[in-house]
Amino acid sequence: MKIEMQNQKISTDIAVQTGLRKKLNIGTNPLTGLVIAILTTTFFVITNIVPSGSFITFIGLCVVAWLAAENGGNDVSKGVSSLVASGYASALTAIIYGVVMTVIGGVCSFFLASKLVGLFTAGLMNSEYQLTGVMALAMALGATLWVALATKFSLPVSTTHAIIGAVVLVACISQGVSSVLWGNLGSKFVLPLLLSPVLGLCIAWFLNLFVDKIKINPQVGKGIAWISSGLICFVRSVNDTPKIVAIALLVSVLNGSSEQGSTLPFSFFILVTVAMSLGSLIKGLPVTELLAKKVTKLDENSSLSAVLTTTSLVMASSQFGLPASTTHVSTSSIIGAGLKNGREAMNFGVIREIILSWVVTLPGAGIIAMVFYYILKLIL
């Protein structure tokens, strides 16, 4: 009797501790990303790696670092989830591997994809209209809080979409619809972002049929999967770091002098890379588990097809300076690779939630940015 009571007490304690861990889950808590951002930005400012001319500029850079941390937590899964799904690695091992490749990609993005910075700083708004500090900070807050909210619910959303939604809606309400370069928005942003999930799904499906017909040595397949997953994390970082750096440049307007026309500050790339990597390490598990275990089941060949598809499409988009969404490509590739197992192998409930989160990201981030724009106008 005494042993049974002790076992019952232990079970109760475990249940209570599990409940507390869920409530305080640092992987989904948006405040985790904020703490990462404040500590990272403070270190960079104190050491004068990143100059901050005023307190409001420091706040703006903290928001940008927060966006980078939430991006890391939400997006590292896009590269490593296939490794976890196929059983090649545990979630923790895969995330650490993804973090290493994220650091390398973030640093290399300064040399390989800096033209994406210009696309996001000058490719969305008409240069005849003046950007203000309030606008820049509202845009950063809109994109950041939307990605943080999505990570809270373990939904893989596009940081690119969030940034575009925030920039476009704030520009429209503050400067009018003519301030937005609608032609650029359609050809350089919307079209690549719409095509990327369709291409990801179709290519992964066809590639999976091909891979199934050829016999690949299991160890060779495992090696290819590891290399491809690493490349996804590398290219994802190369693709996303300049977009967030672009927001940092916009926020620099708060310092009273725009950096948009000068040489790109390498320190901004380092700040974003560090915050993104810490976010990947600390907040990357929930979305990784969702994509690896809850969308569909992948065998070794399906996993290989998914990572090869994602790698090729994201690398191609970065090469041509197109803001394709790694989220859309990776998720649709996983779905496409899993289609060979039939409808019963697909978790359409989770897939519907993911697609819905994609659809509402543009207006969602834009509305949050709009609210903060009006709030900031009243207090600044």
PDB file of N, CA and C in Angstrom, residues 249-335:
ATOM      1  N   LEU A 249      18.112  48.255 -41.489  1.00  0.00           N
ATOM      2  CA  LEU A 249      18.474  49.491 -42.181  1.00  0.00           C
ATOM      3  C   LEU A 249      17.334  50.501 -42.144  1.00  0.00           C
ATOM      4  N   LEU A 250      16.104  50.006 -42.284  1.00  0.00           N
ATOM      5  CA  LEU A 250      14.959  50.904 -42.202  1.00  0.00           C
ATOM      6  C   LEU A 250      14.844  51.502 -40.800  1.00  0.00           C
ATOM      7  N   VAL A 251      15.071  50.677 -39.789  1.00  0.00           N
ATOM      8  CA  VAL A 251      15.003  51.154 -38.409  1.00  0.00           C
ATOM      9  C   VAL A 251      16.106  52.164 -38.128  1.00  0.00           C
ATOM     10  N   SER A 252      17.215  52.084 -38.859  1.00  0.00           N
ATOM     11  CA  SER A 252      18.309  53.033 -38.646  1.00  0.00           C
ATOM     12  C   SER A 252      17.883  54.464 -38.940  1.00  0.00           C
ATOM     13  N   VAL A 253      16.754  54.624 -39.637  1.00  0.00           N
ATOM     14  CA  VAL A 253      16.206  55.964 -39.879  1.00  0.00           C
ATOM     15  C   VAL A 253      15.914  56.653 -38.545  1.00  0.00           C
ATOM     16  N   LEU A 254      15.609  55.856 -37.532  1.00  0.00           N
ATOM     17  CA  LEU A 254      15.311  56.417 -36.211  1.00  0.00           C
ATOM     18  C   LEU A 254      16.508  57.152 -35.627  1.00  0.00           C
ATOM     19  N   ASN A 255      17.681  56.865 -36.145  1.00  0.00           N
ATOM     20  CA  ASN A 255      18.899  57.509 -35.645  1.00  0.00           C
ATOM     21  C   ASN A 255      19.123  58.864 -36.288  1.00  0.00           C
ATOM     22  N   GLY A 256      18.240  59.210 -37.223  1.00  0.00           N
ATOM     23  CA  GLY A 256      18.335  60.515 -37.849  1.00  0.00           C
ATOM     24  C   GLY A 256      19.104  60.536 -39.149  1.00  0.00           C
ATOM     25  N   SER A 257      19.715  59.419 -39.513  1.00  0.00           N
ATOM     26  CA  SER A 257      20.442  59.354 -40.782  1.00  0.00           C
ATOM     27  C   SER A 257      20.209  58.009 -41.421  1.00  0.00           C
ATOM     28  N   SER A 258      19.740  58.001 -42.669  1.00  0.00           N
ATOM     29  CA  SER A 258      19.457  56.741 -43.349  1.00  0.00           C
ATOM     30  C   SER A 258      20.742  56.111 -43.846  1.00  0.00           C
ATOM     31  N   GLU A 259      20.846  54.777 -43.670  1.00  0.00           N
ATOM     32  CA  GLU A 259      22.017  54.032 -44.139  1.00  0.00           C
ATOM     33  C   GLU A 259      21.751  53.394 -45.487  1.00  0.00           C
ATOM     34  N   GLN A 260      20.575  53.661 -46.047  1.00  0.00           N
ATOM     35  CA  GLN A 260      20.162  52.871 -47.202  1.00  0.00           C
ATOM     36  C   GLN A 260      21.033  53.089 -48.422  1.00  0.00           C
ATOM     37  N   GLY A 261      21.616  54.267 -48.518  1.00  0.00           N
ATOM     38  CA  GLY A 261      22.403  54.512 -49.707  1.00  0.00           C
ATOM     39  C   GLY A 261      23.883  54.241 -49.525  1.00  0.00           C
ATOM     40  N   SER A 262      24.314  53.907 -48.318  1.00  0.00           N
ATOM     41  CA  SER A 262      25.722  53.698 -48.039  1.00  0.00           C
ATOM     42  C   SER A 262      26.086  52.219 -48.110  1.00  0.00           C
ATOM     43  N   THR A 263      27.371  51.966 -47.819  1.00  0.00           N
ATOM     44  CA  THR A 263      27.828  50.587 -47.818  1.00  0.00           C
ATOM     45  C   THR A 263      27.109  49.785 -46.743  1.00  0.00           C
ATOM     46  N   LEU A 264      26.751  48.567 -47.061  1.00  0.00           N
ATOM     47  CA  LEU A 264      26.036  47.740 -46.093  1.00  0.00           C
ATOM     48  C   LEU A 264      26.909  47.474 -44.869  1.00  0.00           C
ATOM     49  N   PRO A 265      26.386  47.736 -43.679  1.00  0.00           N
ATOM     50  CA  PRO A 265      27.172  47.459 -42.475  1.00  0.00           C
ATOM     51  C   PRO A 265      27.212  45.962 -42.161  1.00  0.00           C
ATOM     52  N   PHE A 266      28.409  45.401 -42.163  1.00  0.00           N
ATOM     53  CA  PHE A 266      28.573  43.976 -41.876  1.00  0.00           C
ATOM     54  C   PHE A 266      28.089  43.638 -40.469  1.00  0.00           C
ATOM     55  N   SER A 267      28.179  44.606 -39.560  1.00  0.00           N
ATOM     56  CA  SER A 267      27.768  44.371 -38.172  1.00  0.00           C
ATOM     57  C   SER A 267      26.287  44.020 -38.073  1.00  0.00           C
ATOM     58  N   PHE A 268      25.467  44.569 -38.957  1.00  0.00           N
ATOM     59  CA  PHE A 268      24.039  44.231 -38.963  1.00  0.00           C
ATOM     60  C   PHE A 268      23.845  42.755 -39.309  1.00  0.00           C
ATOM     61  N   PHE A 269      24.635  42.262 -40.245  1.00  0.00           N
ATOM     62  CA  PHE A 269      24.544  40.850 -40.626  1.00  0.00           C
ATOM     63  C   PHE A 269      24.942  39.958 -39.452  1.00  0.00           C
ATOM     64  N   ILE A 270      25.962  40.373 -38.699  1.00  0.00           N
ATOM     65  CA  ILE A 270      26.405  39.576 -37.549  1.00  0.00           C
ATOM     66  C   ILE A 270      25.342  39.588 -36.455  1.00  0.00           C
ATOM     67  N   LEU A 271      24.766  40.750 -36.180  1.00  0.00           N
ATOM     68  CA  LEU A 271      23.711  40.851 -35.159  1.00  0.00           C
ATOM     69  C   LEU A 271      22.538  39.944 -35.499  1.00  0.00           C
ATOM     70  N   VAL A 272      22.077  40.008 -36.734  1.00  0.00           N
ATOM     71  CA  VAL A 272      20.946  39.196 -37.172  1.00  0.00           C
ATOM     72  C   VAL A 272      21.303  37.715 -37.125  1.00  0.00           C
ATOM     73  N   THR A 273      22.516  37.369 -37.550  1.00  0.00           N
ATOM     74  CA  THR A 273      22.936  35.959 -37.553  1.00  0.00           C
ATOM     75  C   THR A 273      22.990  35.383 -36.142  1.00  0.00           C
ATOM     76  N   VAL A 274      23.538  36.130 -35.198  1.00  0.00           N
ATOM     77  CA  VAL A 274      23.638  35.645 -33.812  1.00  0.00           C
ATOM     78  C   VAL A 274      22.249  35.457 -33.207  1.00  0.00           C
ATOM     79  N   ALA A 275      21.383  36.455 -33.386  1.00  0.00           N
ATOM     80  CA  ALA A 275      20.024  36.351 -32.832  1.00  0.00           C
ATOM     81  C   ALA A 275      19.256  35.204 -33.486  1.00  0.00           C
ATOM     82  N   MET A 276      19.407  35.049 -34.794  1.00  0.00           N
ATOM     83  CA  MET A 276      18.730  33.980 -35.520  1.00  0.00           C
ATOM     84  C   MET A 276      19.212  32.611 -35.049  1.00  0.00           C
ATOM     85  N   SER A 277      20.508  32.474 -34.833  1.00  0.00           N
ATOM     86  CA  SER A 277      21.077  31.189 -34.413  1.00  0.00           C
ATOM     87  C   SER A 277      20.632  30.824 -33.002  1.00  0.00           C
ATOM     88  N   LEU A 278      20.624  31.803 -32.091  1.00  0.00           N
ATOM     89  CA  LEU A 278      20.152  31.540 -30.731  1.00  0.00           C
ATOM     90  C   LEU A 278      18.669  31.178 -30.733  1.00  0.00           C
ATOM     91  N   GLY A 279      17.900  31.864 -31.565  1.00  0.00           N
ATOM     92  CA  GLY A 279      16.479  31.536 -31.683  1.00  0.00           C
ATOM     93  C   GLY A 279      16.269  30.133 -32.219  1.00  0.00           C
ATOM     94  N   SER A 280      17.098  29.733 -33.192  1.00  0.00           N
ATOM     95  CA  SER A 280      17.008  28.385 -33.747  1.00  0.00           C
ATOM     96  C   SER A 280      17.274  27.341 -32.675  1.00  0.00           C
ATOM     97  N   LEU A 281      18.305  27.571 -31.872  1.00  0.00           N
ATOM     98  CA  LEU A 281      18.715  26.606 -30.862  1.00  0.00           C
ATOM     99  C   LEU A 281      17.685  26.483 -29.735  1.00  0.00           C
ATOM    100  N   ILE A 282      17.158  27.621 -29.288  1.00  0.00           N
ATOM    101  CA  ILE A 282      16.303  27.635 -28.103  1.00  0.00           C
ATOM    102  C   ILE A 282      14.827  27.414 -28.438  1.00  0.00           C
ATOM    103  N   LYS A 283      14.400  27.872 -29.625  1.00  0.00           N
ATOM    104  CA  LYS A 283      12.974  27.849 -29.950  1.00  0.00           C
ATOM    105  C   LYS A 283      12.618  26.953 -31.128  1.00  0.00           C
ATOM    106  N   GLY A 284      13.589  26.185 -31.632  1.00  0.00           N
ATOM    107  CA  GLY A 284      13.364  25.447 -32.875  1.00  0.00           C
ATOM    108  C   GLY A 284      12.626  24.133 -32.760  1.00  0.00           C
ATOM    109  N   LEU A 285      12.490  23.585 -31.555  1.00  0.00           N
ATOM    110  CA  LEU A 285      11.953  22.236 -31.402  1.00  0.00           C
ATOM    111  C   LEU A 285      10.469  22.085 -31.778  1.00  0.00           C
ATOM    112  N   PRO A 286       9.560  22.963 -31.327  1.00  0.00           N
ATOM    113  CA  PRO A 286       8.120  22.723 -31.585  1.00  0.00           C
ATOM    114  C   PRO A 286       7.757  22.619 -33.067  1.00  0.00           C
ATOM    115  N   VAL A 287       8.234  23.556 -33.885  1.00  0.00           N
ATOM    116  CA  VAL A 287       7.890  23.518 -35.311  1.00  0.00           C
ATOM    117  C   VAL A 287       8.575  22.337 -35.992  1.00  0.00           C
ATOM    118  N   THR A 288       9.792  21.995 -35.545  1.00  0.00           N
ATOM    119  CA  THR A 288      10.482  20.828 -36.095  1.00  0.00           C
ATOM    120  C   THR A 288       9.669  19.564 -35.862  1.00  0.00           C
ATOM    121  N   GLU A 289       9.154  19.398 -34.661  1.00  0.00           N
ATOM    122  CA  GLU A 289       8.351  18.213 -34.352  1.00  0.00           C
ATOM    123  C   GLU A 289       7.055  18.191 -35.148  1.00  0.00           C
ATOM    124  N   LEU A 290       6.465  19.359 -35.385  1.00  0.00           N
ATOM    125  CA  LEU A 290       5.230  19.410 -36.171  1.00  0.00           C
ATOM    126  C   LEU A 290       5.471  18.928 -37.588  1.00  0.00           C
ATOM    127  N   LEU A 291       6.511  19.475 -38.245  1.00  0.00           N
ATOM    128  CA  LEU A 291       6.785  19.107 -39.635  1.00  0.00           C
ATOM    129  C   LEU A 291       7.295  17.667 -39.747  1.00  0.00           C
ATOM    130  N   ALA A 292       8.046  17.212 -38.744  1.00  0.00           N
ATOM    131  CA  ALA A 292       8.646  15.882 -38.825  1.00  0.00           C
ATOM    132  C   ALA A 292       7.656  14.771 -38.518  1.00  0.00           C
ATOM    133  N   LYS A 293       6.674  15.025 -37.652  1.00  0.00           N
ATOM    134  CA  LYS A 293       5.847  13.937 -37.143  1.00  0.00           C
ATOM    135  C   LYS A 293       4.349  14.095 -37.372  1.00  0.00           C
ATOM    136  N   LYS A 294       3.881  15.292 -37.690  1.00  0.00           N
ATOM    137  CA  LYS A 294       2.439  15.506 -37.702  1.00  0.00           C
ATOM    138  C   LYS A 294       1.842  15.807 -39.071  1.00  0.00           C
ATOM    139  N   VAL A 295       2.668  16.131 -40.064  1.00  0.00           N
ATOM    140  CA  VAL A 295       2.141  16.426 -41.403  1.00  0.00           C
ATOM    141  C   VAL A 295       1.915  15.131 -42.174  1.00  0.00           C
ATOM    142  N   THR A 296       2.949  14.307 -42.258  1.00  0.00           N
ATOM    143  CA  THR A 296       2.868  13.009 -42.935  1.00  0.00           C
ATOM    144  C   THR A 296       4.066  12.178 -42.515  1.00  0.00           C
ATOM    145  N   LYS A 297       4.017  10.892 -42.786  1.00  0.00           N
ATOM    146  CA  LYS A 297       5.139  10.023 -42.474  1.00  0.00           C
ATOM    147  C   LYS A 297       6.037   9.889 -43.684  1.00  0.00           C
ATOM    148  N   LEU A 298       7.336  10.070 -43.469  1.00  0.00           N
ATOM    149  CA  LEU A 298       8.294   9.978 -44.562  1.00  0.00           C
ATOM    150  C   LEU A 298       9.244   8.808 -44.341  1.00  0.00           C
ATOM    151  N   ASP A 299       9.438   8.010 -45.394  1.00  0.00           N
ATOM    152  CA  ASP A 299      10.486   7.004 -45.325  1.00  0.00           C
ATOM    153  C   ASP A 299      11.787   7.641 -45.809  1.00  0.00           C
ATOM    154  N   GLU A 300      12.833   6.844 -45.930  1.00  0.00           N
ATOM    155  CA  GLU A 300      14.137   7.396 -46.289  1.00  0.00           C
ATOM    156  C   GLU A 300      14.128   8.036 -47.676  1.00  0.00           C
ATOM    157  N   ASN A 301      13.483   7.390 -48.653  1.00  0.00           N
ATOM    158  CA  ASN A 301      13.440   7.940 -50.002  1.00  0.00           C
ATOM    159  C   ASN A 301      12.618   9.226 -50.067  1.00  0.00           C
ATOM    160  N   SER A 302      11.500   9.238 -49.360  1.00  0.00           N
ATOM    161  CA  SER A 302      10.653  10.439 -49.334  1.00  0.00           C
ATOM    162  C   SER A 302      11.384  11.604 -48.687  1.00  0.00           C
ATOM    163  N   SER A 303      12.090  11.329 -47.602  1.00  0.00           N
ATOM    164  CA  SER A 303      12.868  12.359 -46.920  1.00  0.00           C
ATOM    165  C   SER A 303      13.938  12.926 -47.836  1.00  0.00           C
ATOM    166  N   LEU A 304      14.607  12.036 -48.560  1.00  0.00           N
ATOM    167  CA  LEU A 304      15.652  12.467 -49.491  1.00  0.00           C
ATOM    168  C   LEU A 304      15.058  13.348 -50.592  1.00  0.00           C
ATOM    169  N   SER A 305      13.912  12.957 -51.129  1.00  0.00           N
ATOM    170  CA  SER A 305      13.256  13.742 -52.180  1.00  0.00           C
ATOM    171  C   SER A 305      12.877  15.121 -51.677  1.00  0.00           C
ATOM    172  N   ALA A 306      12.376  15.192 -50.445  1.00  0.00           N
ATOM    173  CA  ALA A 306      11.943  16.471 -49.882  1.00  0.00           C
ATOM    174  C   ALA A 306      13.123  17.423 -49.699  1.00  0.00           C
ATOM    175  N   VAL A 307      14.228  16.924 -49.138  1.00  0.00           N
ATOM    176  CA  VAL A 307      15.359  17.823 -48.879  1.00  0.00           C
ATOM    177  C   VAL A 307      16.044  18.250 -50.177  1.00  0.00           C
ATOM    178  N   LEU A 308      16.117  17.347 -51.172  1.00  0.00           N
ATOM    179  CA  LEU A 308      16.720  17.724 -52.453  1.00  0.00           C
ATOM    180  C   LEU A 308      15.894  18.785 -53.166  1.00  0.00           C
ATOM    181  N   THR A 309      14.578  18.653 -53.098  1.00  0.00           N
ATOM    182  CA  THR A 309      13.688  19.644 -53.715  1.00  0.00           C
ATOM    183  C   THR A 309      13.841  21.000 -53.054  1.00  0.00           C
ATOM    184  N   THR A 310      13.805  21.007 -51.732  1.00  0.00           N
ATOM    185  CA  THR A 310      13.916  22.269 -51.002  1.00  0.00           C
ATOM    186  C   THR A 310      15.259  22.937 -51.268  1.00  0.00           C
ATOM    187  N   THR A 311      16.321  22.146 -51.243  1.00  0.00           N
ATOM    188  CA  THR A 311      17.657  22.705 -51.469  1.00  0.00           C
ATOM    189  C   THR A 311      17.761  23.362 -52.836  1.00  0.00           C
ATOM    190  N   SER A 312      17.333  22.670 -53.874  1.00  0.00           N
ATOM    191  CA  SER A 312      17.485  23.187 -55.244  1.00  0.00           C
ATOM    192  C   SER A 312      16.652  24.443 -55.471  1.00  0.00           C
ATOM    193  N   LEU A 313      15.409  24.453 -54.973  1.00  0.00           N
ATOM    194  CA  LEU A 313      14.541  25.609 -55.209  1.00  0.00           C
ATOM    195  C   LEU A 313      15.003  26.835 -54.437  1.00  0.00           C
ATOM    196  N   VAL A 314      15.386  26.660 -53.185  1.00  0.00           N
ATOM    197  CA  VAL A 314      15.802  27.813 -52.380  1.00  0.00           C
ATOM    198  C   VAL A 314      17.142  28.354 -52.876  1.00  0.00           C
ATOM    199  N   MET A 315      18.054  27.458 -53.275  1.00  0.00           N
ATOM    200  CA  MET A 315      19.329  27.918 -53.829  1.00  0.00           C
ATOM    201  C   MET A 315      19.118  28.696 -55.123  1.00  0.00           C
ATOM    202  N   ALA A 316      18.209  28.221 -55.966  1.00  0.00           N
ATOM    203  CA  ALA A 316      17.933  28.911 -57.226  1.00  0.00           C
ATOM    204  C   ALA A 316      17.337  30.291 -56.971  1.00  0.00           C
ATOM    205  N   SER A 317      16.425  30.395 -56.017  1.00  0.00           N
ATOM    206  CA  SER A 317      15.796  31.685 -55.727  1.00  0.00           C
ATOM    207  C   SER A 317      16.803  32.683 -55.169  1.00  0.00           C
ATOM    208  N   SER A 318      17.714  32.217 -54.316  1.00  0.00           N
ATOM    209  CA  SER A 318      18.745  33.099 -53.765  1.00  0.00           C
ATOM    210  C   SER A 318      19.692  33.574 -54.861  1.00  0.00           C
ATOM    211  N   GLN A 319      20.018  32.682 -55.792  1.00  0.00           N
ATOM    212  CA  GLN A 319      20.931  33.023 -56.871  1.00  0.00           C
ATOM    213  C   GLN A 319      20.367  34.133 -57.746  1.00  0.00           C
ATOM    214  N   PHE A 320      19.050  34.093 -57.968  1.00  0.00           N
ATOM    215  CA  PHE A 320      18.407  35.090 -58.827  1.00  0.00           C
ATOM    216  C   PHE A 320      17.833  36.269 -58.039  1.00  0.00           C
ATOM    217  N   GLY A 321      18.085  36.298 -56.726  1.00  0.00           N
ATOM    218  CA  GLY A 321      17.611  37.416 -55.916  1.00  0.00           C
ATOM    219  C   GLY A 321      16.114  37.444 -55.744  1.00  0.00           C
ATOM    220  N   LEU A 322      15.472  36.283 -55.791  1.00  0.00           N
ATOM    221  CA  LEU A 322      14.017  36.215 -55.630  1.00  0.00           C
ATOM    222  C   LEU A 322      13.671  35.785 -54.208  1.00  0.00           C
ATOM    223  N   PRO A 323      12.701  36.467 -53.561  1.00  0.00           N
ATOM    224  CA  PRO A 323      12.382  36.170 -52.160  1.00  0.00           C
ATOM    225  C   PRO A 323      11.451  34.975 -51.987  1.00  0.00           C
ATOM    226  N   ALA A 324      11.844  33.818 -52.498  1.00  0.00           N
ATOM    227  CA  ALA A 324      11.021  32.623 -52.308  1.00  0.00           C
ATOM    228  C   ALA A 324      10.986  32.258 -50.834  1.00  0.00           C
ATOM    229  N   SER A 325       9.871  31.731 -50.392  1.00  0.00           N
ATOM    230  CA  SER A 325       9.710  31.376 -48.988  1.00  0.00           C
ATOM    231  C   SER A 325      10.225  29.961 -48.733  1.00  0.00           C
ATOM    232  N   THR A 326      11.252  29.856 -47.879  1.00  0.00           N
ATOM    233  CA  THR A 326      11.756  28.539 -47.498  1.00  0.00           C
ATOM    234  C   THR A 326      10.663  27.730 -46.813  1.00  0.00           C
ATOM    235  N   THR A 327       9.829  28.429 -46.048  1.00  0.00           N
ATOM    236  CA  THR A 327       8.708  27.772 -45.361  1.00  0.00           C
ATOM    237  C   THR A 327       7.791  27.075 -46.352  1.00  0.00           C
ATOM    238  N   HIS A 328       7.381  27.787 -47.386  1.00  0.00           N
ATOM    239  CA  HIS A 328       6.457  27.237 -48.373  1.00  0.00           C
ATOM    240  C   HIS A 328       7.097  26.086 -49.144  1.00  0.00           C
ATOM    241  N   VAL A 329       8.351  26.287 -49.543  1.00  0.00           N
ATOM    242  CA  VAL A 329       9.039  25.262 -50.329  1.00  0.00           C
ATOM    243  C   VAL A 329       9.229  23.984 -49.505  1.00  0.00           C
ATOM    244  N   SER A 330       9.727  24.148 -48.284  1.00  0.00           N
ATOM    245  CA  SER A 330      10.017  22.981 -47.447  1.00  0.00           C
ATOM    246  C   SER A 330       8.747  22.217 -47.081  1.00  0.00           C
ATOM    247  N   THR A 331       7.729  22.950 -46.633  1.00  0.00           N
ATOM    248  CA  THR A 331       6.484  22.293 -46.218  1.00  0.00           C
ATOM    249  C   THR A 331       5.800  21.599 -47.389  1.00  0.00           C
ATOM    250  N   SER A 332       5.738  22.279 -48.530  1.00  0.00           N
ATOM    251  CA  SER A 332       5.093  21.675 -49.697  1.00  0.00           C
ATOM    252  C   SER A 332       5.901  20.487 -50.226  1.00  0.00           C
ATOM    253  N   SER A 333       7.230  20.520 -50.077  1.00  0.00           N
ATOM    254  CA  SER A 333       8.066  19.395 -50.491  1.00  0.00           C
ATOM    255  C   SER A 333       7.802  18.170 -49.618  1.00  0.00           C
ATOM    256  N   ILE A 334       7.638  18.402 -48.324  1.00  0.00           N
ATOM    257  CA  ILE A 334       7.318  17.295 -47.416  1.00  0.00           C
ATOM    258  C   ILE A 334       5.966  16.683 -47.786  1.00  0.00           C
ATOM    259  N   ILE A 335       4.986  17.548 -48.079  1.00  0.00           N
ATOM    260  CA  ILE A 335       3.657  17.063 -48.474  1.00  0.00           C
ATOM    261  C   ILE A 335       3.739  16.296 -49.787  1.00  0.00           C
TER     262      ILE A 335
END
